[in-house]
Short mmCIF file of C-alpha atoms in Angstrom, two decimals:
data_model
loop_
_atom_site.label_atom_id
_atom_site.label_comp_id
_atom_site.label_asym_id
_atom_site.label_seq_id
_atom_site.Cartn_x
_atom_site.Cartn_y
_atom_site.Cartn_z
CA UNK A 1033 62.72 78.31 -30.48
CA UNK A 1034 63.72 77.46 -26.64
CA UNK A 1035 60.81 79.22 -25.30
CA UNK A 1036 58.41 77.49 -27.68
CA UNK A 1037 60.03 74.12 -26.63
CA UNK A 1038 59.64 74.95 -23.14
CA UNK A 1039 55.92 75.73 -23.06
CA UNK A 1040 55.14 72.56 -25.06
CA UNK A 1041 57.02 70.48 -22.86
CA UNK A 1042 55.26 72.33 -19.92
CA UNK A 1043 52.05 71.60 -21.60
CA UNK A 1044 52.88 68.03 -22.13
CA UNK A 1045 53.97 67.49 -18.38
CA UNK A 1046 50.79 69.05 -17.34
CA UNK A 1047 48.87 66.63 -19.43
CA UNK A 1048 50.76 63.54 -18.25
CA UNK A 1049 50.23 64.90 -14.50
CA UNK A 1050 46.64 65.53 -14.91
CA UNK A 1051 46.15 62.17 -16.56
CA UNK A 1052 47.99 60.29 -14.17
CA UNK A 1053 45.98 61.99 -11.40
CA UNK A 1054 42.84 61.11 -12.95
CA UNK A 1055 43.64 57.56 -13.36
CA UNK A 1056 44.89 57.30 -9.62
CA UNK A 1057 41.42 58.81 -8.68
CA UNK A 1058 39.57 56.19 -10.74
CA UNK A 1059 41.44 53.35 -9.74
CA UNK A 1060 41.25 54.24 -6.15
CA UNK A 1061 37.60 54.70 -6.18
CA UNK A 1062 36.94 51.43 -8.21
CA UNK A 1063 39.11 49.70 -5.64
CA UNK A 1064 37.23 51.16 -2.89
CA UNK A 1065 33.68 50.82 -4.25
CA UNK A 1066 34.54 47.08 -5.25
CA UNK A 1067 35.56 46.58 -1.48
CA UNK A 1068 32.74 48.34 0.09
CA UNK A 1069 30.09 46.48 -2.11
CA UNK A 1070 31.54 43.40 -0.74
CA UNK A 1071 31.45 44.19 3.06
CA UNK A 1072 29.10 42.30 5.36
CA UNK A 1073 25.76 43.74 5.93
CA UNK A 1074 26.72 43.88 9.61
CA UNK A 1075 29.34 46.71 8.34
CA UNK A 1076 26.55 48.76 7.05
CA UNK A 1077 24.16 48.50 10.07
CA UNK A 1078 27.00 50.16 11.99
CA UNK A 1079 28.49 52.49 9.50
CA UNK A 1080 27.13 55.83 8.36
CA UNK A 1081 26.60 55.51 4.66
CA UNK A 1082 27.31 59.11 3.94
CA UNK A 1083 30.50 58.81 5.51
CA UNK A 1084 31.46 55.90 3.30
CA UNK A 1085 30.33 58.12 0.19
CA UNK A 1086 32.76 60.88 1.37
CA UNK A 1087 35.73 58.53 1.55
CA UNK A 1088 35.20 57.71 -1.95
CA UNK A 1089 34.42 60.98 -3.21
CA UNK A 1090 35.87 63.97 -1.15
CA UNK A 1091 39.05 61.89 0.43
CA UNK A 1092 40.01 60.39 -2.91
CA UNK A 1093 39.81 64.04 -4.53
CA UNK A 1094 41.85 65.06 -1.52
CA UNK A 1095 44.74 62.65 -2.33
CA UNK A 1096 44.73 63.38 -6.03
CA UNK A 1097 44.90 67.03 -5.37
CA UNK A 1098 48.22 66.57 -3.50
CA UNK A 1099 49.75 63.90 -6.00
CA UNK A 1100 49.12 65.75 -9.11
CA UNK A 1101 49.78 69.47 -7.69
CA UNK A 1102 52.12 69.84 -4.74
CA UNK A 1103 54.18 66.66 -4.97
CA UNK A 1104 54.85 66.97 -8.74
CA UNK A 1105 55.76 70.60 -8.31
CA UNK A 1106 58.26 69.73 -5.22
CA UNK A 1107 59.79 66.88 -7.30
CA UNK A 1108 60.57 69.43 -10.19
CA UNK A 1109 61.85 71.72 -7.62
CA UNK A 1110 64.19 69.26 -6.09
CA UNK A 1111 65.87 68.69 -9.30
CA UNK A 1112 66.26 72.60 -9.70
CA UNK A 1113 67.83 72.59 -6.20
CA UNK A 1114 70.03 70.01 -7.06
CA UNK A 1115 71.38 71.98 -10.09
CA UNK A 1116 71.24 75.26 -8.03
CA UNK A 1117 73.47 73.75 -5.47
CA UNK A 1118 76.08 72.35 -7.87
CA UNK A 1119 76.49 75.65 -9.57
CA UNK A 1120 76.56 77.55 -6.52
CA UNK A 1121 79.52 75.15 -5.20
CA UNK A 1122 81.56 75.85 -8.21
CA UNK A 1123 81.03 79.71 -7.66
CA UNK A 1124 81.76 79.65 -4.00
CA UNK A 1125 81.78 76.83 -1.40
CA UNK A 1126 81.96 79.01 1.83
CA UNK A 1127 78.45 80.66 0.80
CA UNK A 1128 77.02 77.35 0.14
CA UNK A 1129 77.60 76.07 3.51
CA UNK A 1130 75.99 78.97 5.06
CA UNK A 1131 72.91 78.84 2.41
CA UNK A 1132 72.39 75.09 2.58
CA UNK A 1133 72.89 75.02 6.43
CA UNK A 1134 69.82 77.70 6.69
CA UNK A 1135 67.96 75.77 4.08
CA UNK A 1136 68.24 72.56 6.07
CA UNK A 1137 67.01 74.27 9.41
CA UNK A 1138 63.93 75.45 7.74
CA UNK A 1139 63.22 72.03 6.28
CA UNK A 1140 63.52 70.58 9.66
CA UNK A 1141 61.20 73.24 11.13
CA UNK A 1142 58.61 72.61 8.44
CA UNK A 1143 58.56 68.93 8.82
CA UNK A 1144 58.32 69.11 12.61
CA UNK A 1145 54.99 71.33 12.09
CA UNK A 1146 53.93 68.71 9.46
CA UNK A 1147 53.76 66.14 11.84
CA UNK A 1148 51.55 68.20 14.07
CA UNK A 1149 49.34 68.82 10.92
CA UNK A 1150 48.67 65.15 10.07
CA UNK A 1151 46.05 64.65 13.14
CA UNK A 1152 44.30 67.94 12.47
CA UNK A 1153 44.05 66.91 8.75
CA UNK A 1154 42.47 63.62 9.69
CA UNK A 1155 40.13 65.46 12.03
CA UNK A 1156 38.95 67.69 9.12
CA UNK A 1157 38.28 64.78 6.89
CA UNK A 1158 36.41 62.89 9.76
CA UNK A 1159 34.18 66.07 10.72
CA UNK A 1160 33.18 66.25 6.90
CA UNK A 1161 32.20 62.95 6.91
CA UNK A 1162 30.09 63.55 9.98
CA UNK A 1163 28.51 66.46 8.28
CA UNK A 1164 27.74 64.65 5.08
CA UNK A 1165 26.24 61.83 7.25
CA UNK A 1166 23.61 64.20 9.01
CA UNK A 1167 22.67 66.04 6.03
CA UNK A 1168 22.15 62.75 4.21
CA UNK A 1169 20.05 61.45 7.07
CA UNK A 1170 18.07 64.54 7.34
CA UNK A 1171 17.30 64.84 3.57
CA UNK A 1172 16.37 61.28 3.36
CA UNK A 1173 13.90 61.75 6.04
CA UNK A 1174 12.74 65.30 5.26
CA UNK A 1175 9.19 64.38 4.98
CA UNK A 1176 9.35 63.04 8.62
CA UNK A 1177 11.21 65.97 9.89
CA UNK A 1178 8.98 68.41 8.45
CA UNK A 1179 5.77 66.72 9.65
CA UNK A 1180 7.39 66.42 13.15
CA UNK A 1181 8.30 70.20 13.07
CA UNK A 1182 11.91 69.00 13.76
CA UNK A 1183 13.45 71.25 10.96
CA UNK A 1184 14.81 73.66 13.12
CA UNK A 1185 16.51 70.92 15.69
CA UNK A 1186 17.96 69.07 12.48
CA UNK A 1187 19.12 72.03 11.15
CA UNK A 1188 20.79 72.98 14.56
CA UNK A 1189 22.45 69.52 14.63
CA UNK A 1190 23.81 69.88 11.09
CA UNK A 1191 25.26 73.49 11.74
CA UNK A 1192 26.94 72.08 14.88
CA UNK A 1193 28.71 69.47 12.71
CA UNK A 1194 29.52 72.13 10.27
CA UNK A 1195 31.10 74.41 13.31
CA UNK A 1196 33.08 71.25 14.08
CA UNK A 1197 34.42 71.24 10.52
CA UNK A 1198 35.08 74.92 10.88
CA UNK A 1199 36.91 74.64 14.19
CA UNK A 1200 39.03 71.79 12.67
CA UNK A 1201 39.49 73.89 9.49
CA UNK A 1202 40.50 77.15 11.39
CA UNK A 1203 43.04 74.89 13.44
CA UNK A 1204 44.55 73.66 10.23
CA UNK A 1205 44.53 77.01 8.65
CA UNK A 1206 46.62 78.51 11.64
CA UNK A 1207 49.30 75.87 11.45
CA UNK A 1208 49.46 76.48 7.74
CA UNK A 1209 49.86 80.10 8.02
CA UNK A 1210 52.46 79.47 10.74
CA UNK A 1211 54.55 77.16 8.46
CA UNK A 1212 54.27 79.76 5.41
CA UNK A 1213 55.04 82.66 7.57
CA UNK A 1214 58.15 81.33 9.14
CA UNK A 1215 59.20 79.79 5.76
CA UNK A 1216 59.05 83.17 4.23
CA UNK A 1217 60.72 85.03 6.83
CA UNK A 1218 63.59 82.62 6.83
CA UNK A 1219 63.93 82.73 3.24
CA UNK A 1220 64.13 86.74 3.44
CA UNK A 1221 66.56 86.42 6.49
CA UNK A 1222 68.69 83.91 4.23
CA UNK A 1223 68.59 86.25 1.29
CA UNK A 1224 69.95 89.23 3.62
CA UNK A 1225 72.46 87.00 5.06
CA UNK A 1226 74.04 85.93 1.82
CA UNK A 1227 73.94 89.27 0.25
CA UNK A 1228 75.65 90.65 3.30
CA UNK A 1229 78.25 87.73 3.46
CA UNK A 1230 78.71 87.98 -0.24
CA UNK A 1231 79.63 91.67 -0.06
CA UNK A 1232 82.17 91.17 2.53
CA UNK A 1233 83.74 88.12 0.42
CA UNK A 1234 83.55 90.63 -2.74
CA UNK A 1235 85.28 93.50 -0.60
CA UNK A 1236 88.06 90.77 0.54
CA UNK A 1237 88.78 89.85 -3.23
CA UNK A 1238 87.84 86.00 -2.54
CA UNK A 1239 85.03 86.40 -5.33
CA UNK A 1240 83.94 88.75 -8.07
CA UNK A 1241 80.70 90.89 -8.02
CA UNK A 1242 79.58 88.82 -11.31
CA UNK A 1243 80.26 85.65 -9.27
CA UNK A 1244 78.20 86.92 -6.20
CA UNK A 1245 75.36 88.19 -8.84
CA UNK A 1246 75.22 84.67 -10.26
CA UNK A 1247 75.32 83.01 -6.78
CA UNK A 1248 72.38 85.10 -5.81
CA UNK A 1249 70.66 84.08 -9.08
CA UNK A 1250 70.91 80.49 -8.26
CA UNK A 1251 69.99 81.24 -4.71
CA UNK A 1252 66.60 82.49 -5.82
CA UNK A 1253 66.19 79.69 -7.76
CA UNK A 1254 66.73 77.34 -4.68
CA UNK A 1255 64.57 79.65 -2.51
CA UNK A 1256 61.28 78.94 -4.53
CA UNK A 1257 61.27 75.14 -3.93
CA UNK A 1258 62.06 75.68 -0.34
CA UNK A 1259 59.31 78.14 0.10
CA UNK A 1260 57.10 75.34 -1.82
CA UNK A 1261 57.92 72.82 0.99
CA UNK A 1262 55.94 74.75 3.64
CA UNK A 1263 52.90 74.53 1.46
CA UNK A 1264 53.17 71.05 0.19
CA UNK A 1265 53.90 69.93 3.68
CA UNK A 1266 50.33 71.32 5.09
CA UNK A 1267 48.57 69.84 2.14
CA UNK A 1268 50.31 66.62 2.54
CA UNK A 1269 49.32 66.34 6.02
CA UNK A 1270 45.35 66.69 5.10
CA UNK A 1271 45.83 64.32 2.23
CA UNK A 1272 47.56 61.63 4.61
CA UNK A 1273 44.36 62.02 7.01
CA UNK A 1274 42.25 61.15 3.87
CA UNK A 1275 44.60 58.26 3.00
CA UNK A 1276 44.13 57.02 6.53
CA UNK A 1277 40.44 56.98 6.01
CA UNK A 1278 40.86 55.10 2.74
CA UNK A 1279 43.06 52.71 4.38
CA UNK A 1280 40.85 52.04 7.13
CA UNK A 1281 37.97 51.22 4.66
CA UNK A 1282 40.20 48.65 2.86
CA UNK A 1283 41.46 47.13 6.41
CA UNK A 1284 37.59 45.93 6.90
CA UNK A 1285 37.23 42.16 6.09
CA UNK A 1286 34.82 41.53 3.28
CA UNK A 1287 32.29 38.82 3.51
CA UNK A 1288 33.88 35.37 3.98
CA UNK A 1289 32.84 32.85 1.34
CA UNK A 1290 34.07 29.31 -0.07
CA UNK A 1291 35.01 28.56 -3.51
CA UNK A 1292 32.20 26.41 -4.69
CA UNK A 1293 30.94 28.06 -7.91
CA UNK A 1294 27.40 26.95 -8.05
CA UNK A 1295 24.92 24.47 -6.84
CA UNK A 1296 22.42 22.08 -8.55
CA UNK A 1297 18.92 23.28 -8.17
CA UNK A 1298 17.54 19.88 -8.64
CA UNK A 1299 16.30 18.23 -5.24
CA UNK A 1300 19.39 15.98 -4.14
CA UNK A 1301 18.49 12.33 -3.71
CA UNK A 1302 19.52 12.45 0.06
CA UNK A 1303 17.61 15.70 1.16
CA UNK A 1304 14.04 16.11 1.93
CA UNK A 1305 14.09 19.84 2.91
CA UNK A 1306 15.43 22.84 0.71
CA UNK A 1307 16.17 24.66 4.04
CA UNK A 1308 16.84 23.51 7.44
CA UNK A 1309 17.69 25.30 10.81
CA UNK A 1310 19.23 23.20 13.43
CA UNK A 1311 19.87 24.70 16.71
CA UNK A 1312 20.28 28.10 15.45
CA UNK A 1313 20.79 31.09 17.67
CA UNK A 1314 21.69 34.67 16.45
CA UNK A 1315 22.54 38.18 17.74
CA UNK A 1316 22.99 41.45 15.99
CA UNK A 1317 26.39 42.77 17.27
CA UNK A 1318 24.47 46.28 17.84
CA UNK A 1319 21.86 44.79 20.11
CA UNK A 1320 23.46 44.08 23.35
CA UNK A 1321 22.79 44.40 26.88
CA UNK A 1322 25.06 44.98 29.85
CA UNK A 1323 26.00 41.26 29.85
CA UNK A 1324 26.83 41.06 26.30
CA UNK A 1325 24.91 40.23 23.10
CA UNK A 1326 21.31 39.67 23.38
CA UNK A 1327 19.84 36.90 21.22
CA UNK A 1328 17.37 37.54 18.78
CA UNK A 1329 16.93 33.95 17.69
CA UNK A 1330 17.23 31.03 20.33
CA UNK A 1331 18.15 27.34 19.49
CA UNK A 1332 15.66 27.64 16.34
CA UNK A 1333 15.09 24.26 14.59
CA UNK A 1334 12.65 23.96 11.72
CA UNK A 1335 12.36 22.42 8.07
CA UNK A 1336 11.04 23.92 4.95
CA UNK A 1337 9.91 21.21 2.30
CA UNK A 1338 10.38 21.55 -1.52
CA UNK A 1339 7.63 23.21 -3.27
CA UNK A 1340 5.83 24.07 -0.08
CA UNK A 1341 4.65 27.49 1.39
CA UNK A 1342 5.73 28.11 5.02
CA UNK A 1343 4.60 31.38 6.86
CA UNK A 1344 6.35 32.94 9.62
CA UNK A 1345 4.11 34.64 12.29
CA UNK A 1346 4.15 36.15 15.52
CA UNK A 1347 4.59 39.66 17.54
CA UNK A 1348 6.86 42.28 16.25
CA UNK A 1349 10.35 41.85 17.07
CA UNK A 1350 9.96 37.99 17.50
CA UNK A 1351 12.80 37.22 15.23
CA UNK A 1352 10.75 36.46 11.81
CA UNK A 1353 12.86 38.75 9.25
CA UNK A 1354 15.98 37.60 10.91
CA UNK A 1355 15.27 34.34 9.47
CA UNK A 1356 15.33 35.45 6.11
CA UNK A 1357 18.15 37.32 6.38
CA UNK A 1358 20.22 34.34 7.81
CA UNK A 1359 18.74 32.31 4.81
CA UNK A 1360 20.21 34.90 2.62
CA UNK A 1361 23.26 34.83 4.57
CA UNK A 1362 23.32 38.43 5.20
CA UNK A 1363 24.69 37.21 8.67
CA UNK A 1364 26.05 34.12 10.06
CA UNK A 1365 24.62 32.48 13.15
CA UNK A 1366 26.48 32.31 16.17
CA UNK A 1367 25.32 28.93 16.96
CA UNK A 1368 23.95 26.16 15.10
CA UNK A 1369 23.76 25.02 11.48
CA UNK A 1370 21.55 26.06 8.55
CA UNK A 1371 21.54 23.66 5.55
CA UNK A 1372 20.51 24.79 2.12
CA UNK A 1373 19.29 21.59 -0.12
CA UNK A 1374 21.08 19.16 2.35
CA UNK A 1375 24.36 21.22 2.56
CA UNK A 1376 25.83 23.26 5.40
CA UNK A 1377 25.52 26.85 4.04
CA UNK A 1378 29.17 27.49 5.34
CA UNK A 1379 30.23 24.94 2.34
CA UNK A 1380 28.53 26.98 -0.34
CA UNK A 1381 29.05 30.21 -1.64
CA UNK A 1382 26.82 33.22 -1.07
CA UNK A 1383 26.58 33.92 -4.59
CA UNK A 1384 25.49 30.51 -5.24
CA UNK A 1385 22.79 30.52 -2.64
CA UNK A 1386 21.44 33.93 -3.62
CA UNK A 1387 21.22 32.78 -7.19
CA UNK A 1388 18.60 30.48 -6.06
CA UNK A 1389 16.48 33.02 -4.33
CA UNK A 1390 14.21 36.04 -4.91
CA UNK A 1391 14.21 38.12 -1.80
CA UNK A 1392 11.52 41.07 -1.03
CA UNK A 1393 12.38 42.78 2.28
CA UNK A 1394 9.61 44.80 4.30
CA UNK A 1395 11.17 48.07 2.94
CA UNK A 1396 10.18 46.81 -0.65
CA UNK A 1397 13.60 48.52 -1.94
CA UNK A 1398 13.25 50.43 -5.14
CA UNK A 1399 16.62 51.32 -6.86
CA UNK A 1400 16.70 55.11 -8.12
CA UNK A 1401 16.03 54.94 -12.02
CA UNK A 1402 13.17 53.66 -14.24
CA UNK A 1403 10.72 50.84 -13.84
CA UNK A 1404 12.47 49.14 -16.45
CA UNK A 1405 15.84 49.13 -14.47
CA UNK A 1406 14.07 47.98 -11.43
CA UNK A 1407 12.69 45.02 -13.10
CA UNK A 1408 15.88 43.99 -14.93
CA UNK A 1409 17.99 44.40 -11.73
CA UNK A 1410 18.69 40.61 -11.69
CA UNK A 1411 19.40 40.39 -15.43
CA UNK A 1412 19.66 42.68 -18.64
CA UNK A 1413 18.22 39.65 -20.73
CA UNK A 1414 14.54 40.02 -19.29
CA UNK A 1415 12.61 41.44 -22.27
CA UNK A 1416 9.78 44.16 -22.15
CA UNK A 1417 7.23 41.65 -22.63
CA UNK A 1418 8.18 39.70 -19.46
CA UNK A 1419 8.31 42.90 -17.75
CA UNK A 1420 4.77 43.80 -18.88
CA UNK A 1421 3.40 40.29 -17.91
CA UNK A 1422 4.96 40.74 -14.26
CA UNK A 1423 3.52 44.33 -13.91
CA UNK A 1424 0.19 42.92 -14.99
CA UNK A 1425 0.26 40.15 -12.70
CA UNK A 1426 0.68 42.65 -9.68
CA UNK A 1427 -1.94 45.01 -10.97
CA UNK A 1428 0.56 47.97 -11.59
CA UNK A 1429 -0.75 48.21 -15.28
CA UNK A 1430 -4.28 47.33 -16.30
CA UNK A 1431 -3.44 46.28 -19.79
CA UNK A 1432 -0.14 45.22 -21.58
CA UNK A 1433 -0.57 48.17 -24.06
CA UNK A 1434 0.08 50.48 -20.90
CA UNK A 1435 3.51 48.94 -20.36
CA UNK A 1436 5.69 50.90 -22.77
CA UNK A 1437 4.93 54.36 -20.77
CA UNK A 1438 4.98 52.77 -17.36
CA UNK A 1439 8.44 50.95 -18.10
CA UNK A 1440 9.95 54.35 -18.87
CA UNK A 1441 8.48 55.92 -15.70
CA UNK A 1442 11.31 57.35 -13.23
CA UNK A 1443 10.49 56.08 -9.83
CA UNK A 1444 12.43 58.89 -8.08
CA UNK A 1445 15.26 58.72 -5.65
CA UNK A 1446 14.77 55.41 -3.72
CA UNK A 1447 11.23 54.93 -5.16
CA UNK A 1448 9.58 58.19 -3.72
CA UNK A 1449 8.10 58.71 -7.03
CA UNK A 1450 5.77 55.71 -6.27
CA UNK A 1451 3.38 55.15 -3.48
CA UNK A 1452 4.24 52.52 -0.64
CA UNK A 1453 2.00 49.93 -2.28
CA UNK A 1454 3.36 50.42 -5.80
CA UNK A 1455 6.86 50.09 -4.43
CA UNK A 1456 5.87 46.73 -2.75
CA UNK A 1457 4.14 45.51 -6.08
CA UNK A 1458 7.20 46.42 -7.99
CA UNK A 1459 9.40 44.61 -5.59
CA UNK A 1460 7.07 41.85 -6.02
CA UNK A 1461 7.24 41.83 -9.83
CA UNK A 1462 10.92 41.84 -9.73
CA UNK A 1463 11.11 38.95 -7.71
CA UNK A 1464 8.69 36.86 -9.88
CA UNK A 1465 10.91 37.79 -12.77
CA UNK A 1466 13.80 36.42 -11.11
CA UNK A 1467 12.79 33.08 -11.87
CA UNK A 1468 14.22 31.69 -8.59
CA UNK A 1469 13.25 28.12 -7.15
CA UNK A 1470 12.90 29.90 -3.54
CA UNK A 1471 10.96 33.21 -2.89
CA UNK A 1472 11.46 34.94 0.59
CA UNK A 1473 8.66 37.63 1.23
CA UNK A 1474 9.07 39.70 4.08
CA UNK A 1475 5.63 41.91 4.90
CA UNK A 1476 4.82 41.79 1.22
CA UNK A 1477 1.11 43.41 1.73
CA UNK A 1478 1.61 45.59 4.54
CA UNK A 1479 0.85 48.56 2.08
CA UNK A 1480 -1.70 46.80 0.05
CA UNK A 1481 -5.46 47.28 0.41
CA UNK A 1482 -7.45 43.91 0.37
CA UNK A 1483 -8.13 44.04 -3.44
CA UNK A 1484 -4.46 44.37 -4.43
CA UNK A 1485 -3.50 42.11 -1.54
CA UNK A 1486 -5.55 39.41 -3.16
CA UNK A 1487 -4.19 39.95 -6.47
CA UNK A 1488 -0.68 39.78 -5.30
CA UNK A 1489 -1.46 36.67 -3.17
CA UNK A 1490 -2.98 35.05 -6.32
CA UNK A 1491 -0.12 35.79 -8.67
CA UNK A 1492 2.39 34.48 -6.18
CA UNK A 1493 0.45 31.26 -5.85
CA UNK A 1494 0.31 31.03 -9.36
CA UNK A 1495 4.01 30.89 -9.59
CA UNK A 1496 4.52 28.36 -6.68
CA UNK A 1497 3.79 25.32 -8.21
CA UNK A 1498 7.55 24.48 -8.44
CA UNK A 1499 8.80 27.19 -6.03
CA UNK A 1500 9.10 27.17 -2.44
CA UNK A 1501 7.79 30.16 -0.48
CA UNK A 1502 8.73 31.73 2.89
CA UNK A 1503 6.33 34.37 3.81
CA UNK A 1504 6.77 36.75 6.79
CA UNK A 1505 3.44 38.38 7.55
CA UNK A 1506 1.54 40.25 10.28
CA UNK A 1507 -1.62 40.11 8.12
CA UNK A 1508 -2.71 36.58 8.66
CA UNK A 1509 -5.00 36.75 5.49
CA UNK A 1510 -2.07 36.45 3.34
CA UNK A 1511 -0.93 33.03 4.86
CA UNK A 1512 -3.84 31.15 6.00
CA UNK A 1513 -3.80 28.84 3.22
CA UNK A 1514 0.09 28.10 3.70
CA UNK A 1515 1.28 24.55 3.86
CA UNK A 1516 2.90 25.27 7.34
CA UNK A 1517 2.67 28.26 9.62
CA UNK A 1518 5.64 28.63 12.12
CA UNK A 1519 4.47 30.72 15.16
CA UNK A 1520 7.37 32.88 16.72
CA UNK A 1521 7.76 34.38 19.99
CA UNK A 1522 10.75 35.83 21.55
CA UNK A 1523 13.17 34.31 19.16
CA UNK A 1524 11.65 30.93 19.21
CA UNK A 1525 8.99 28.80 17.36
CA UNK A 1526 6.49 28.24 19.92
CA UNK A 1527 4.06 26.23 17.88
CA UNK A 1528 3.66 25.27 14.18
CA UNK A 1529 0.96 23.69 11.97
CA UNK A 1530 -2.01 24.60 9.62
CA UNK A 1531 -4.26 27.72 10.16
CA UNK A 1532 -6.89 25.34 11.59
CA UNK A 1533 -4.47 23.53 13.69
CA UNK A 1534 -2.85 26.65 15.35
CA UNK A 1535 -6.31 27.90 16.12
CA UNK A 1536 -7.31 24.83 17.97
CA UNK A 1537 -3.87 24.50 19.77
CA UNK A 1538 -2.27 27.99 20.25
CA UNK A 1539 -3.72 30.65 22.47
CA UNK A 1540 -1.37 33.26 21.25
CA UNK A 1541 -2.20 32.57 17.42
CA UNK A 1542 -5.83 32.87 18.50
CA UNK A 1543 -5.15 36.15 20.02
CA UNK A 1544 -3.50 37.24 16.73
CA UNK A 1545 -6.23 36.36 14.66
CA UNK A 1546 -8.61 38.11 17.01
CA UNK A 1547 -6.80 41.44 16.91
CA UNK A 1548 -6.66 41.08 13.04
CA UNK A 1549 -10.69 40.70 13.17
CA UNK A 1550 -10.83 43.85 15.60
CA UNK A 1551 -8.51 45.74 13.25
CA UNK A 1552 -10.45 44.91 10.22
CA UNK A 1553 -13.62 45.96 11.81
#
């Protein structure tokens, strides 16, 4: 009956421990994911994404393993140690002093080695993160790598990172082996010493043979937790390395925001522009020269009127896409003021601004999943009929009857199951469905032929009666009918006006148009 009760209690304990471990892992991952998703875009610009994934997955698993395994066993062992020492004191206090003194020396030694294990464990986790980042980058660009005959070079780079993981792992394994070897040897010496001294005390008549046998039995119960200390210490050092990486992520500041819950989409009586830049200068933190940060935008000032179509054109790298990123508040300017419907954006919440904007970036990002899931990214309330109409407007389907099968189509990882033009049109359809008052469109027709380009432009113009459009384009055919064209060069607006006005006034614009005509021929 006692054995049965013991088995049931052990099973119950294991269930509680495992459930607690899984709950800890879930809570930690939930907290990490929620924190990571709210980090500023600038953090993602400078951080390896695969390393972040490794922290959410591998590092949390490492900590969960030690919590639900070693530490619980060690806690149970400490209870056993306390009971064993109490019984040993009752039997023979003299032998207890010798045994406990030896155990304390072993524990001190193990913890000294454990301190050396912590940086080694941290290095193992960091090297694993670097390896994950390298492999993730290569797999994500595998077509380019194969086309450039760079498979061998990329694989060598990954193998070098794997070698670094091996070196760190071997060093950690060496320290673990030292701890366990010395711990095991110390335990054996302790056992021999107690048996020898105990035999002398038996021969002297100070304790009986039965008492010595009982003492040794309790000593054996004491030895098992002591031996476990070495194993747990090495595991704990690696878990602390993983924990420090998680704490590092949680120390990164999130996007700062104000507490304004929403904004009125109606035109304010005292505002004539939906968006206004006044003396805005901006630099990316990773684009610096020897003198510090290099300005991408320089003292930029312009206004976007309600219901207008404003085009941003100019040479590559002139700062056009950066303007859209600032409007979305992916970044904040170092100088100047950006106003949204007459209010400084610093006084508005990011969510409030973004709820008024539909944004299509130049990469035409598509989320892994089905076409329907991509179209319903803004809201699950969007119906299949609405999705079908949006797909039809950008010529992704020829007839509404084709929508059912197309909506269930899997786009593949990051949309690789679609062509570049299909990804762009899908992203545009998603923006149309967002029903936002402002559309930010960055190079939306770069992968489209002239027929599909005309279809998309007409679809956007059909929705723009009550919408404000900001369009970045290198293909000037997309924006010739814009209400206002802003000509960018070297982070500044060097001219503005309609297509005809710029043809008359700007040599740079005429040169851009001339190059377009040559390219089209």
